[in-house]
Phi, psi and omega in degrees: 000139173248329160336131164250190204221151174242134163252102196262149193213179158245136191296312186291002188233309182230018215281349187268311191294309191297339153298294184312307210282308190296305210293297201288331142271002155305318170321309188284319211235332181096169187245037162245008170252007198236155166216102227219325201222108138348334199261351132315349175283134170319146138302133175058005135331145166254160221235009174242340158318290213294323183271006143278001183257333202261300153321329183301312171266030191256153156267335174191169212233111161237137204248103187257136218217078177262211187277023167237350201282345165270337199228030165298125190263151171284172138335308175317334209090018204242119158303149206260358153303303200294014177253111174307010197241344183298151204278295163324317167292329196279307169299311166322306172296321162316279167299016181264303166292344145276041131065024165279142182300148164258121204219135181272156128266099189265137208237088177086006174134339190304139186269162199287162137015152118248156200296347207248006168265346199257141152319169162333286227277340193239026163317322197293347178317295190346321217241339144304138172271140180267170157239141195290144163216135188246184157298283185329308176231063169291315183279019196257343196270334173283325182288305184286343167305349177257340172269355137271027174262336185266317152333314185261009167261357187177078163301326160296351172273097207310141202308067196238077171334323187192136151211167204304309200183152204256002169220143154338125178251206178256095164098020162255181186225158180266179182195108141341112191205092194154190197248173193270160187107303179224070194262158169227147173277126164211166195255101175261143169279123152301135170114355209244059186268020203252341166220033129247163214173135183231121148286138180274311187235162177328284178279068210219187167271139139286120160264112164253175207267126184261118186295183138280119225184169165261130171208163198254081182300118205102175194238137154314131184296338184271347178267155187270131183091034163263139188075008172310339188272285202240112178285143199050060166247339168247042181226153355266131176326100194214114186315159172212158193261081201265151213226320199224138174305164166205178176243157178218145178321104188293337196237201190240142185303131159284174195291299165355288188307301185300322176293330188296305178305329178271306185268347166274342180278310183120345191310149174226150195253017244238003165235171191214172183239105186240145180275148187260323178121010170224324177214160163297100125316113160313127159240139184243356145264003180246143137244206193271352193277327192213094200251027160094040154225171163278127161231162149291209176237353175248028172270157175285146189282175174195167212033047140247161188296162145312324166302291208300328166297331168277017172265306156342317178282318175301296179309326180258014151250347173301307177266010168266318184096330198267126199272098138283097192276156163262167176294135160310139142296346163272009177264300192321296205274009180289286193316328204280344184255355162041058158088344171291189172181024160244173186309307159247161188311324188290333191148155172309349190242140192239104179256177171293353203267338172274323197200158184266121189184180178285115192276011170310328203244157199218104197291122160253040165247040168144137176152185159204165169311161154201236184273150175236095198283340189068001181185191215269150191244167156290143191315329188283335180320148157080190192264157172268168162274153194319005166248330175121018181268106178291141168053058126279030159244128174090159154102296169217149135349137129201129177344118167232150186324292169316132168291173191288169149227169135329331178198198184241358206283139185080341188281108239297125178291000204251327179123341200271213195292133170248099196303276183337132201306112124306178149234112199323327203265001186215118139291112169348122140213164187218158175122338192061162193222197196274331144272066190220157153285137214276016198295323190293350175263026189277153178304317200278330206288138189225154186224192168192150190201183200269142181285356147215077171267119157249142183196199238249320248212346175278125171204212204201165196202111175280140165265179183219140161269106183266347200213146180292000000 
């Protein structure tokens, strides 16, 4: 992205958020696209010159905006819009009369503006649209703020949030990245997925680069709650190998991604399975569009099949060129422990405040009771693990390429898919979801369920093959 971007803010208002908002697109973007603090203007400058010349050279504005930024008062007692000299009024006004787009960054609920609150010069805020940003989902809300700062600098360009370097550094790799017709060669560190990261197509995945490694696949005989589902199904515990980096999904495919998907092919999704407490029953009224909760578009899609995820996975290799997949499970649970060896990347112990499940239940190696949401958080929810991957512990099931076994006994050291008998009609998934207990969100924990069962708690996380 080359856009540069101005953050105009009030100290006395947002002065924490705004801070927050620059570090985190500095990350992203470098902090020679940004321009933010007055205390950059030269001493004995004039500082209403500068700060129309420094908009001047801006592409967009983002005018972060709480529950103080209209009615903030001077020493006088004088609201400080109503001063032609106020440093906000001023930047605001600049692009608003250079016709640069203005985007409200609304802070905790706040609302845009109405215009008979605003001066003359700054009526036109009223009538932009903003984005809402909270605490609870600042990076899931930082994201889409970046992916429309990248959209509107170049919509025709393939999505590449961040990469190591446009030449080969020391320990990256290279990776093709866009559809064919418009790929750029860029450079990713595997592992380093929490700021770096690539999209091929709109409706595609953020992918990060996953190193290559050894790791100890299955649970340990001493962690608590393994096998609770099935005796022996994570035994015997045995290393496996991934030899070569690959990408994995940084987030679980959204509704957005699947709907997009849907609607240019035509496929249909369009019933579900919901448990009774004794068996799966059809609904022909729940799907992935209306799965008996509320979502958004940055929610994991749910109640699709194993199928319907690999025909996603078909589709965004069909306009990608890149055999886009679903995940091995030593692959899944390789990314998913990012280098770890406790039950979750964070550590032995689970609360609600880390991953989304029935806060009803109480993990017994470390926890406590908490929130029970009753349905799907946004994908972006909680912290990534040290590659940069959201939500593997929770939130939803995901679907992986194997068939089930029963064990580990025979099963392949190398990490790839495992077929060989099994049984083909029951599939892998892993991660636990948002009704599940959290025993079920160890790293280690594996189910298997019929491949084209859909229900509320089920979704999906695409892989990549980067090198032949």
């Amino acid at each position: 992205m080359k856009a540069k971007v101005f953050i105009s803010y009030r100290r006395d208002d947002s002065m924490g958020h705004a801070g927050r908002i620059h570090d985190r697109l500095a990350s992203e973007l470098g902090r020679d696209l940004l321009f933010m603090d007055v205390d950059s203007i030269p001493l004995g400058a004039n500082f209403v010159k500068v700060l129309r010349e420094e908009v001047a050279k801006c592409d967009v504005l983002l005018a972060v905006i709480g529950p103080k930024w209209v009615d903030a008062r001077d020493e006088h007692g004088n609201r400080r819009l109503d001063s032609p000299n106020d440093f906000v009024r001023i930047e605001i006004a600049s692009a608003l009369q250079r016709d640069i787009p203005v985007i409200p960054i609304l802070l905790e609920g706040t609302r845009v503006p109405k215009a008979d609150q605003l001066p003359g010069d700054l009526e036109a805020l009223a009538l932009r649209n903003g984005l809402d940003v909270r605490h609870a989902s600042f990076h899931s809300d930082m994201d889409k703020l970046i992916r429309g700062l990248k959209e509107r600098s170049d919509p025709s360009a393939p999505t590449t949030v961040r990469s190591s370097a446009s030449e080969a550094a020391s320990g990256t790799i290279a990776v093709e990245v866009g559809a064919p017709g418009r790929k750029d060669m860029l450079y990713f560190a595997p592992g380093n997925g929490r700021i770096e990261w690539f999209k091929d197509h709109d409706a595609g995945p953020e992918m990060v680069v996953v190193p290559a490694g050894t790791f100890m696949l299955g649970s340990p005989e001493t962690e608590p709650e393994r096998e609770s589902w099935q005796k022996g199904n994570e035994s015997p515990q045995h290393p496996v190998t991934i030899a070569k980096p690959f990408a994995v999904g940084r987030h679980l495919v959204t509704r957005a991604q699947f709907g997009a998907f849907v609607k240019t092919t035509g496929y249909k999704a369009d019933d579900a399975n919901d448990w009774t407490g004794s068996n799966w029953e059809n609904d022909q009224k729940a799907s992935w569009r209306n799965p008996g909760f509320a979502q958004d578009d940055n929610h994991p899609v749910v109640c699709v099949s194993w199928h319907d995820a690999k025909a996603y996975a078909a589709w965004c290799a069909k306009i990608t060129g890149r055999p886009y997949r679903l995940l091995s499970e030593a692959e899944w649970e390789y990314a998913a422990r990012a280098g770890t060896t406790t039950p979750f990347w964070w550590g032995v112990s689970i609360t609600t405040s880390e991953a989304n499940y029935n806060g009803n239940y109480i993990y017994k190696g470390g926890g406590s009771k908490g929130e029970y949401r009753k349905r799907t958080v946004p994908v972006s929810s909680f912290a990534a693990n040290p590659w940069g991957l959201y939500c593997v512990h929770g939130n939803v099931w995901e679907w992986c390429e194997d068939a089930w076994h029963d064990n580990y006994n025979g099963a392949p050291a190398d990490g790839s898919v495992w077929l060989e008998g099994g049984n083909a009609d029951r599939r892998v998934m892993r991660g636990g979801s948002w009704s599940y207990d959290p025993g079920g969100l160890r790293s280690a924990s594996r189910v298997g369920d019929l491949s084209d069962v859909r229900s509320d708690g089920r979704g999906f996380r695409l892989g990549a093959t980067l090198t032949p």
